[in-house]
Amino acid sequence: MGHHCCSKQKVKRGLWSPEEDDKLVKHITVHGHGCWSSVPKLAGLQRCGKSCRLRWINYLRPDLKRGSFTEQEERTIIDVHRILGNRWAQIAKHLPGRTDNEVKNFWNSCIKKKLIAQGLDPNTHNLLLSSNQTKVLKNNINASNSFQQETPAFTMETSSKTASASDLATLLPRINIPQYDHNNTIQYTGGSDQYQNSSMLLGTQQRISQSDLSALGFANCSSVESSNVMSSSGFGTLNESCMWDAGGIEFPFEQQKTDDHIVMAPQQEQNINELNRSDHLQNVGGNTFDSTCFDFDFVDSALLPSGVYCNVNSMDQLAWD
DNA sequence: AATTCCAGCAACCGCTCCGAA
DNA sequence: TTTCGGAGCGGTTGCTGGAAT
């Protein structure tokens, strides 16, 4: 059974030969792909258009990055996946030179297992807290003042302790994403428990209370300093000058201006223009960026029509949507 | 050395979305 | 408004090569 598009044609399936690759590359280099369904005929291939498209996108495209994933890329995948779920194409957009197929395979073959080994649910990224696991976790914490998981997905630096952010994931509803106030400084607000707070709120700074931490078993941890916050993109730090430091997680800011595929809805464009005019987006975490290097697919879940970040985390927002 | 097992990866399948007619 | 075809996406399959027995 072939594809719908080629059910009437006699097409070859399975692995591509170097000769076929060569024909496809030559054809696309000279003519572009145009309509994929016509590519095989024009290129002299006994393949269906769909197969040609996949071969080009996943293997033959000249801008593909080869080799294994870096730690930075791995962190990015985990981080974006936590927000977007199995939307591999969207995730791949944060990794220049990587394809959705590549990311998906890497997730299934590597990251998923790593997360499970850390006691994390790869779907929700929350702790798999069976009573036994909770017990083990608490024992580990009590056994060492400096609790640190092996190869944690993220870390959250406190004044003296480092805890896996994933372990704190259940605190999510209590922790807030940073936002920009009228003075162009980042604030984060109290309680995202609900959407009534979701419009243009600029609340007071908060600490993660000792009781919150204790509830998770972090009995020996000091309460998290106000300068440490978790955003929709994971954990980060507000440095002394109130600049957001994503702790190496840079994906929203790495998007290059060459991303000419970005298409904004008129409302989004207006929002971004407003942000630019009011200099809301400036040199955050040492990464200078503007609207053209920002991933709108990613931020639109956190961007209100008013053009102001709200304190609804992206997961909430996605669920809301 | 032969066989089995398994992880990683490339490719396929089937579905949805979107735009044109 | 409906239909149809192309493109894109996520899930799944199956092949391959290396490790284990």
Short mmCIF file of C-alpha atoms (C1' of nucleotides) in Angstrom, two decimals:
data_model
loop_
_atom_site.label_atom_id
_atom_site.label_comp_id
_atom_site.label_asym_id
_atom_site.label_seq_id
_atom_site.Cartn_x
_atom_site.Cartn_y
_atom_site.Cartn_z
CA MET A 1 0.00 0.00 0.00
CA GLY A 2 1.55 3.28 -1.06
CA HIS A 3 0.70 6.82 -0.17
CA HIS A 4 -2.58 8.26 -1.31
CA CYS A 5 -0.68 10.58 -3.57
CA CYS A 6 1.08 7.79 -5.40
CA SER A 7 -1.22 4.81 -5.09
CA LYS A 8 -1.58 4.63 -8.84
CA GLN A 9 2.11 4.87 -9.48
CA LYS A 10 4.70 2.17 -9.29
CA VAL A 11 7.05 3.62 -6.70
CA LYS A 12 10.14 2.37 -4.99
CA ARG A 13 10.17 2.25 -1.21
CA GLY A 14 12.75 1.69 1.48
CA LEU A 15 16.23 3.06 1.75
CA TRP A 16 17.48 5.58 -0.73
CA SER A 17 20.46 4.77 -2.90
CA PRO A 18 23.27 7.32 -3.43
CA GLU A 19 22.16 7.62 -7.05
CA GLU A 20 18.65 8.57 -6.00
CA ASP A 21 20.01 11.07 -3.50
CA ASP A 22 22.15 12.55 -6.20
CA LYS A 23 19.23 12.93 -8.59
CA LEU A 24 17.09 14.59 -5.96
CA VAL A 25 19.80 16.97 -4.81
CA LYS A 26 20.62 17.98 -8.35
CA HIS A 27 17.01 18.56 -9.22
CA ILE A 28 16.21 20.65 -6.16
CA THR A 29 19.45 22.59 -6.37
CA VAL A 30 18.65 23.62 -9.91
CA HIS A 31 14.88 23.93 -9.89
CA GLY A 32 13.82 24.05 -6.26
CA HIS A 33 11.26 21.57 -5.08
CA GLY A 34 8.15 23.46 -6.19
CA CYS A 35 5.26 21.06 -6.00
CA TRP A 36 6.54 17.95 -4.31
CA SER A 37 4.22 15.63 -6.16
CA SER A 38 5.87 16.60 -9.41
CA VAL A 39 9.43 16.31 -8.12
CA PRO A 40 9.91 12.57 -8.68
CA LYS A 41 8.84 12.76 -12.30
CA LEU A 42 10.96 15.80 -13.02
CA ALA A 43 13.93 14.38 -11.16
CA GLY A 44 13.62 10.97 -12.80
CA LEU A 45 12.90 9.11 -9.58
CA GLN A 46 10.64 6.13 -8.99
CA ARG A 47 9.52 7.60 -5.69
CA CYS A 48 6.44 9.40 -4.52
CA GLY A 49 6.60 13.11 -3.81
CA LYS A 50 6.08 12.57 -0.15
CA SER A 51 9.08 10.30 0.07
CA CYS A 52 11.18 12.85 -1.82
CA ARG A 53 10.11 15.63 0.51
CA LEU A 54 10.98 13.59 3.57
CA ARG A 55 14.34 12.56 2.17
CA TRP A 56 15.20 16.15 1.39
CA ILE A 57 14.02 17.60 4.69
CA ASN A 58 15.47 14.93 6.94
CA TYR A 59 18.68 14.06 5.16
CA LEU A 60 19.72 15.93 2.05
CA ARG A 61 19.07 19.57 2.98
CA PRO A 62 22.40 21.40 2.97
CA ASP A 63 21.76 23.29 6.21
CA LEU A 64 21.37 20.19 8.34
CA LYS A 65 23.60 19.82 11.33
CA ARG A 66 25.22 16.43 11.62
CA GLY A 67 26.44 14.56 14.64
CA SER A 68 25.12 13.93 18.09
CA PHE A 69 23.13 16.42 20.09
CA THR A 70 25.00 18.75 22.39
CA GLU A 71 24.12 19.19 26.04
CA GLN A 72 22.75 22.61 25.23
CA GLU A 73 20.51 21.15 22.55
CA GLU A 74 19.37 18.44 24.92
CA ARG A 75 18.44 21.01 27.54
CA THR A 76 16.57 22.99 24.97
CA ILE A 77 14.61 19.97 23.84
CA ILE A 78 13.64 19.06 27.37
CA ASP A 79 12.73 22.60 28.18
CA VAL A 80 10.59 23.24 25.14
CA HIS A 81 9.02 19.80 25.36
CA ARG A 82 7.91 20.56 28.87
CA ILE A 83 5.90 23.41 27.46
CA LEU A 84 4.83 22.19 24.05
CA GLY A 85 4.64 18.44 24.51
CA ASN A 86 5.20 16.20 21.51
CA ARG A 87 5.12 19.00 18.98
CA TRP A 88 8.35 17.94 17.38
CA ALA A 89 8.27 20.35 14.50
CA GLN A 90 7.85 23.28 16.89
CA ILE A 91 10.61 21.96 19.11
CA ALA A 92 12.91 21.49 16.13
CA LYS A 93 12.51 25.16 15.24
CA HIS A 94 14.47 25.96 18.38
CA LEU A 95 17.35 23.83 17.14
CA PRO A 96 18.84 25.18 13.94
CA GLY A 97 19.91 22.40 11.63
CA ARG A 98 17.90 19.72 13.38
CA THR A 99 14.78 18.10 12.01
CA ASP A 100 11.61 17.14 13.79
CA ASN A 101 12.33 13.50 13.00
CA GLU A 102 15.78 13.75 14.50
CA VAL A 103 14.49 15.44 17.63
CA LYS A 104 11.72 12.91 17.99
CA ASN A 105 14.08 9.98 17.62
CA PHE A 106 16.52 11.51 20.07
CA TRP A 107 13.73 12.04 22.54
CA ASN A 108 12.42 8.50 22.26
CA SER A 109 15.78 6.82 22.30
CA CYS A 110 17.64 8.92 24.81
CA ILE A 111 16.02 11.76 26.70
CA LYS A 112 12.90 9.85 27.62
CA LYS A 113 14.94 7.17 29.32
CA LYS A 114 17.09 9.72 31.05
CA LEU A 115 14.06 11.45 32.52
CA ILE A 116 12.52 8.19 33.63
CA ALA A 117 15.83 7.24 35.24
CA GLN A 118 15.61 10.51 37.16
CA GLY A 119 12.15 9.60 38.33
CA LEU A 120 10.45 12.08 36.06
CA ASP A 121 7.39 11.54 33.97
CA PRO A 122 8.58 12.27 30.42
CA ASN A 123 5.13 13.50 29.46
CA THR A 124 4.52 15.94 32.28
CA HIS A 125 8.12 16.42 33.43
CA ASN A 126 6.86 16.15 36.96
CA LEU A 127 8.20 13.83 39.54
CA LEU A 128 6.74 10.36 39.52
CA LEU A 129 5.98 10.53 43.20
CA SER A 130 5.06 7.11 44.40
CA SER A 131 5.22 6.86 48.15
CA ASN A 132 8.44 4.91 47.90
CA GLN A 133 10.01 7.46 45.64
CA THR A 134 9.00 10.27 47.93
CA LYS A 135 10.59 8.42 50.78
CA VAL A 136 13.79 7.85 48.86
CA LEU A 137 13.89 11.47 47.78
CA LYS A 138 13.45 12.71 51.32
CA ASN A 139 16.12 10.36 52.56
CA ASN A 140 18.49 11.60 49.91
CA ILE A 141 17.80 15.16 50.82
CA ASN A 142 18.26 14.58 54.50
CA ALA A 143 21.44 12.67 53.87
CA SER A 144 23.03 15.59 52.17
CA ASN A 145 22.64 19.28 52.62
CA SER A 146 23.78 19.72 49.10
CA PHE A 147 21.18 17.81 47.23
CA GLN A 148 21.90 17.30 43.58
CA GLN A 149 20.56 14.71 41.21
CA GLU A 150 22.75 13.02 38.72
CA THR A 151 22.61 15.00 35.51
CA PRO A 152 19.55 16.97 36.44
CA ALA A 153 17.44 18.30 33.64
CA PHE A 154 17.67 21.78 35.13
CA THR A 155 19.07 23.19 38.28
CA MET A 156 18.00 26.00 40.45
CA GLU A 157 20.67 27.76 42.35
CA THR A 158 19.83 29.05 45.75
CA SER A 159 22.18 30.94 47.96
CA SER A 160 23.72 27.76 49.20
CA LYS A 161 21.86 24.82 47.78
CA THR A 162 21.20 23.38 44.38
CA ALA A 163 18.01 21.46 43.78
CA SER A 164 16.71 19.89 40.66
CA ALA A 165 14.11 22.12 39.18
CA SER A 166 12.22 19.08 38.11
CA ASP A 167 11.85 18.16 41.72
CA LEU A 168 10.33 21.51 42.32
CA ALA A 169 8.00 21.20 39.39
CA THR A 170 5.07 20.64 41.64
CA LEU A 171 5.65 24.12 42.91
CA LEU A 172 4.84 25.44 39.50
CA PRO A 173 1.50 26.95 40.39
CA ARG A 174 3.17 28.95 43.11
CA ILE A 175 6.12 30.18 41.17
CA ASN A 176 5.76 32.82 38.59
CA ILE A 177 7.28 33.77 35.33
CA PRO A 178 9.13 37.00 35.06
CA GLN A 179 7.55 39.95 33.43
CA TYR A 180 8.48 43.45 32.53
CA ASP A 181 7.09 46.37 34.38
CA HIS A 182 6.79 49.93 33.25
CA ASN A 183 10.31 50.66 34.37
CA ASN A 184 11.69 48.00 32.09
CA THR A 185 12.65 45.77 34.98
CA ILE A 186 11.60 42.23 35.49
CA GLN A 187 9.11 41.38 38.15
CA TYR A 188 7.25 38.29 38.95
CA THR A 189 3.94 38.12 40.60
CA GLY A 190 2.11 36.18 43.21
CA GLY A 191 -0.05 33.17 42.65
CA SER A 192 -0.82 32.03 39.22
CA ASP A 193 -3.61 30.03 40.58
CA GLN A 194 -5.66 31.76 38.43
CA TYR A 195 -6.48 33.38 35.25
CA GLN A 196 -8.15 36.30 36.92
CA ASN A 197 -4.61 37.44 37.53
CA SER A 198 -3.66 37.02 33.96
CA SER A 199 -3.89 40.51 32.64
CA MET A 200 -1.22 43.10 33.13
CA LEU A 201 -0.66 42.28 36.75
CA LEU A 202 2.52 43.52 38.24
CA GLY A 203 2.47 42.04 41.63
CA THR A 204 4.86 42.04 44.47
CA GLN A 205 7.90 39.89 44.62
CA GLN A 206 7.57 36.66 46.45
CA ARG A 207 9.67 34.04 48.02
CA ILE A 208 9.05 30.37 47.76
CA SER A 209 8.20 29.74 51.32
CA GLN A 210 9.87 27.30 53.62
CA SER A 211 6.57 25.50 53.92
CA ASP A 212 6.42 25.01 50.18
CA LEU A 213 9.83 23.47 50.20
CA SER A 214 9.08 21.40 53.23
CA ALA A 215 6.00 20.06 51.53
CA LEU A 216 8.28 18.65 48.90
CA GLY A 217 10.73 17.34 51.39
CA PHE A 218 13.32 20.06 51.05
CA ALA A 219 13.43 20.36 54.77
CA ASN A 220 17.03 21.37 54.84
CA CYS A 221 16.83 23.92 52.10
CA SER A 222 16.54 27.54 52.83
CA SER A 223 13.63 29.21 51.19
CA VAL A 224 14.40 30.16 47.65
CA GLU A 225 15.72 33.64 47.35
CA SER A 226 13.61 36.09 45.54
CA SER A 227 16.25 36.39 42.88
CA ASN A 228 15.64 32.85 41.76
CA VAL A 229 12.59 32.28 39.70
CA MET A 230 11.18 29.74 37.35
CA SER A 231 9.84 30.89 34.05
CA SER A 232 7.82 29.27 31.36
CA SER A 233 11.12 28.22 29.92
CA GLY A 234 12.39 26.61 33.09
CA PHE A 235 14.53 28.12 35.78
CA GLY A 236 16.59 31.19 35.70
CA THR A 237 18.04 33.87 37.79
CA LEU A 238 17.43 37.51 38.16
CA ASN A 239 20.85 38.98 38.45
CA GLU A 240 21.82 42.05 40.37
CA SER A 241 20.66 44.32 37.62
CA CYS A 242 17.39 42.47 37.33
CA MET A 243 18.39 40.85 34.07
CA TRP A 244 16.97 37.47 33.35
CA ASP A 245 19.57 34.75 33.22
CA ALA A 246 18.15 31.55 31.88
CA GLY A 247 21.13 29.62 33.12
CA GLY A 248 22.26 28.56 29.70
CA ILE A 249 18.78 28.01 28.38
CA GLU A 250 18.75 30.45 25.58
CA PHE A 251 16.37 29.12 23.04
CA PRO A 252 13.95 31.99 22.77
CA PHE A 253 16.81 34.35 22.25
CA GLU A 254 18.89 32.36 19.83
CA GLN A 255 16.44 32.53 16.99
CA GLN A 256 18.28 34.19 14.18
CA LYS A 257 16.98 36.93 12.01
CA THR A 258 17.22 34.55 9.12
CA ASP A 259 14.01 33.02 10.32
CA ASP A 260 12.09 34.40 7.46
CA HIS A 261 9.41 31.80 7.97
CA ILE A 262 8.02 33.68 10.92
CA VAL A 263 4.65 35.02 10.09
CA MET A 264 2.86 37.19 12.54
CA ALA A 265 -0.82 37.61 12.90
CA PRO A 266 -1.67 41.31 12.67
CA GLN A 267 -2.46 41.40 16.36
CA GLN A 268 0.84 39.77 17.23
CA GLU A 269 2.70 42.18 15.03
CA GLN A 270 1.01 45.07 16.73
CA ASN A 271 1.85 43.63 20.11
CA ILE A 272 5.48 43.26 19.21
CA ASN A 273 5.65 46.75 17.80
CA GLU A 274 4.23 48.06 21.02
CA LEU A 275 6.81 46.11 22.96
CA ASN A 276 9.58 47.48 20.81
CA ARG A 277 8.36 51.03 21.14
CA SER A 278 8.27 50.78 24.87
CA ASP A 279 11.59 48.98 24.98
CA HIS A 280 10.12 46.14 26.92
CA LEU A 281 12.36 43.65 25.27
CA GLN A 282 15.90 44.62 25.80
CA ASN A 283 19.12 42.83 26.40
CA VAL A 284 17.65 40.21 28.65
CA GLY A 285 20.20 37.93 30.22
CA GLY A 286 22.92 39.39 28.11
CA ASN A 287 21.16 38.36 24.94
CA THR A 288 20.15 41.32 22.92
CA PHE A 289 17.08 40.50 20.95
CA ASP A 290 14.16 42.10 19.29
CA SER A 291 10.94 41.01 17.72
CA THR A 292 12.60 39.63 14.65
CA CYS A 293 14.66 37.14 16.56
CA PHE A 294 11.96 36.03 18.89
CA ASP A 295 9.98 32.86 18.35
CA PHE A 296 6.40 33.91 18.22
CA ASP A 297 5.10 30.40 18.17
CA PHE A 298 6.65 30.09 21.54
CA VAL A 299 5.77 33.36 23.10
CA ASP A 300 2.29 33.77 21.81
CA SER A 301 1.04 31.63 24.61
CA ALA A 302 2.41 34.10 27.09
CA LEU A 303 1.67 37.29 25.27
CA LEU A 304 -1.53 39.04 25.95
CA PRO A 305 -3.36 41.16 23.42
CA SER A 306 -2.32 44.12 25.45
CA GLY A 307 1.28 43.32 24.62
CA VAL A 308 2.24 42.65 28.18
CA TYR A 309 3.46 39.42 29.62
CA CYS A 310 1.05 37.85 31.99
CA ASN A 311 1.76 35.53 34.81
CA VAL A 312 0.05 32.53 33.32
CA ASN A 313 2.66 29.90 32.72
CA SER A 314 2.81 28.50 29.23
CA MET A 315 1.45 25.14 30.19
CA ASP A 316 -1.52 26.83 31.75
CA GLN A 317 -1.92 28.96 28.70
CA LEU A 318 -1.69 26.04 26.32
CA ALA A 319 -4.28 24.20 28.34
CA TRP A 320 -6.37 27.30 28.35
CA ASP A 321 -6.09 27.60 24.59
"C1'" DA B 1 32.27 -18.13 15.51
"C1'" DA B 2 27.39 -18.11 15.48
"C1'" DT B 3 23.28 -16.47 17.24
"C1'" DT B 4 20.29 -13.40 19.69
"C1'" DC B 5 19.08 -9.08 21.47
"C1'" DC B 6 18.52 -4.32 21.38
"C1'" DA B 7 19.23 0.68 20.50
"C1'" DG B 8 19.26 4.02 17.06
"C1'" DC B 9 17.75 5.76 13.01
"C1'" DA B 10 15.51 6.26 8.42
"C1'" DA B 11 11.42 5.85 6.30
"C1'" DC B 12 6.52 4.99 5.99
"C1'" DC B 13 1.59 5.61 7.27
"C1'" DG B 14 -2.34 7.99 8.23
"C1'" DC B 15 -4.21 11.94 9.82
"C1'" DT B 16 -5.13 17.07 9.94
"C1'" DC B 17 -4.78 21.56 8.12
"C1'" DC B 18 -5.04 24.88 4.61
"C1'" DG B 19 -5.77 27.10 0.36
"C1'" DA B 20 -7.61 27.03 -4.25
"C1'" DA B 21 -11.31 26.04 -7.32
"C1'" DT C 1 -20.11 26.38 1.23
"C1'" DT C 2 -18.11 22.27 -0.28
"C1'" DT C 3 -14.64 19.49 -2.32
"C1'" DC C 4 -10.12 18.25 -3.39
"C1'" DG C 5 -5.22 18.01 -3.47
"C1'" DG C 6 -0.82 19.24 -1.45
"C1'" DA C 7 1.92 19.98 2.56
"C1'" DG C 8 3.10 19.10 7.09
"C1'" DC C 9 3.05 16.58 11.32
"C1'" DG C 10 3.27 12.87 14.86
"C1'" DG C 11 3.16 7.98 15.63
"C1'" DT C 12 4.89 3.72 14.23
"C1'" DT C 13 7.50 0.27 11.77
"C1'" DG C 14 11.32 -2.13 10.29
"C1'" DC C 15 16.19 -2.29 9.01
"C1'" DT C 16 21.00 -2.16 10.51
"C1'" DG C 17 24.95 -2.61 13.17
"C1'" DG C 18 27.01 -3.34 17.48
"C1'" DA C 19 26.89 -5.63 22.02
"C1'" DA C 20 25.96 -9.55 24.67
"C1'" DT C 21 25.63 -14.43 25.23
#
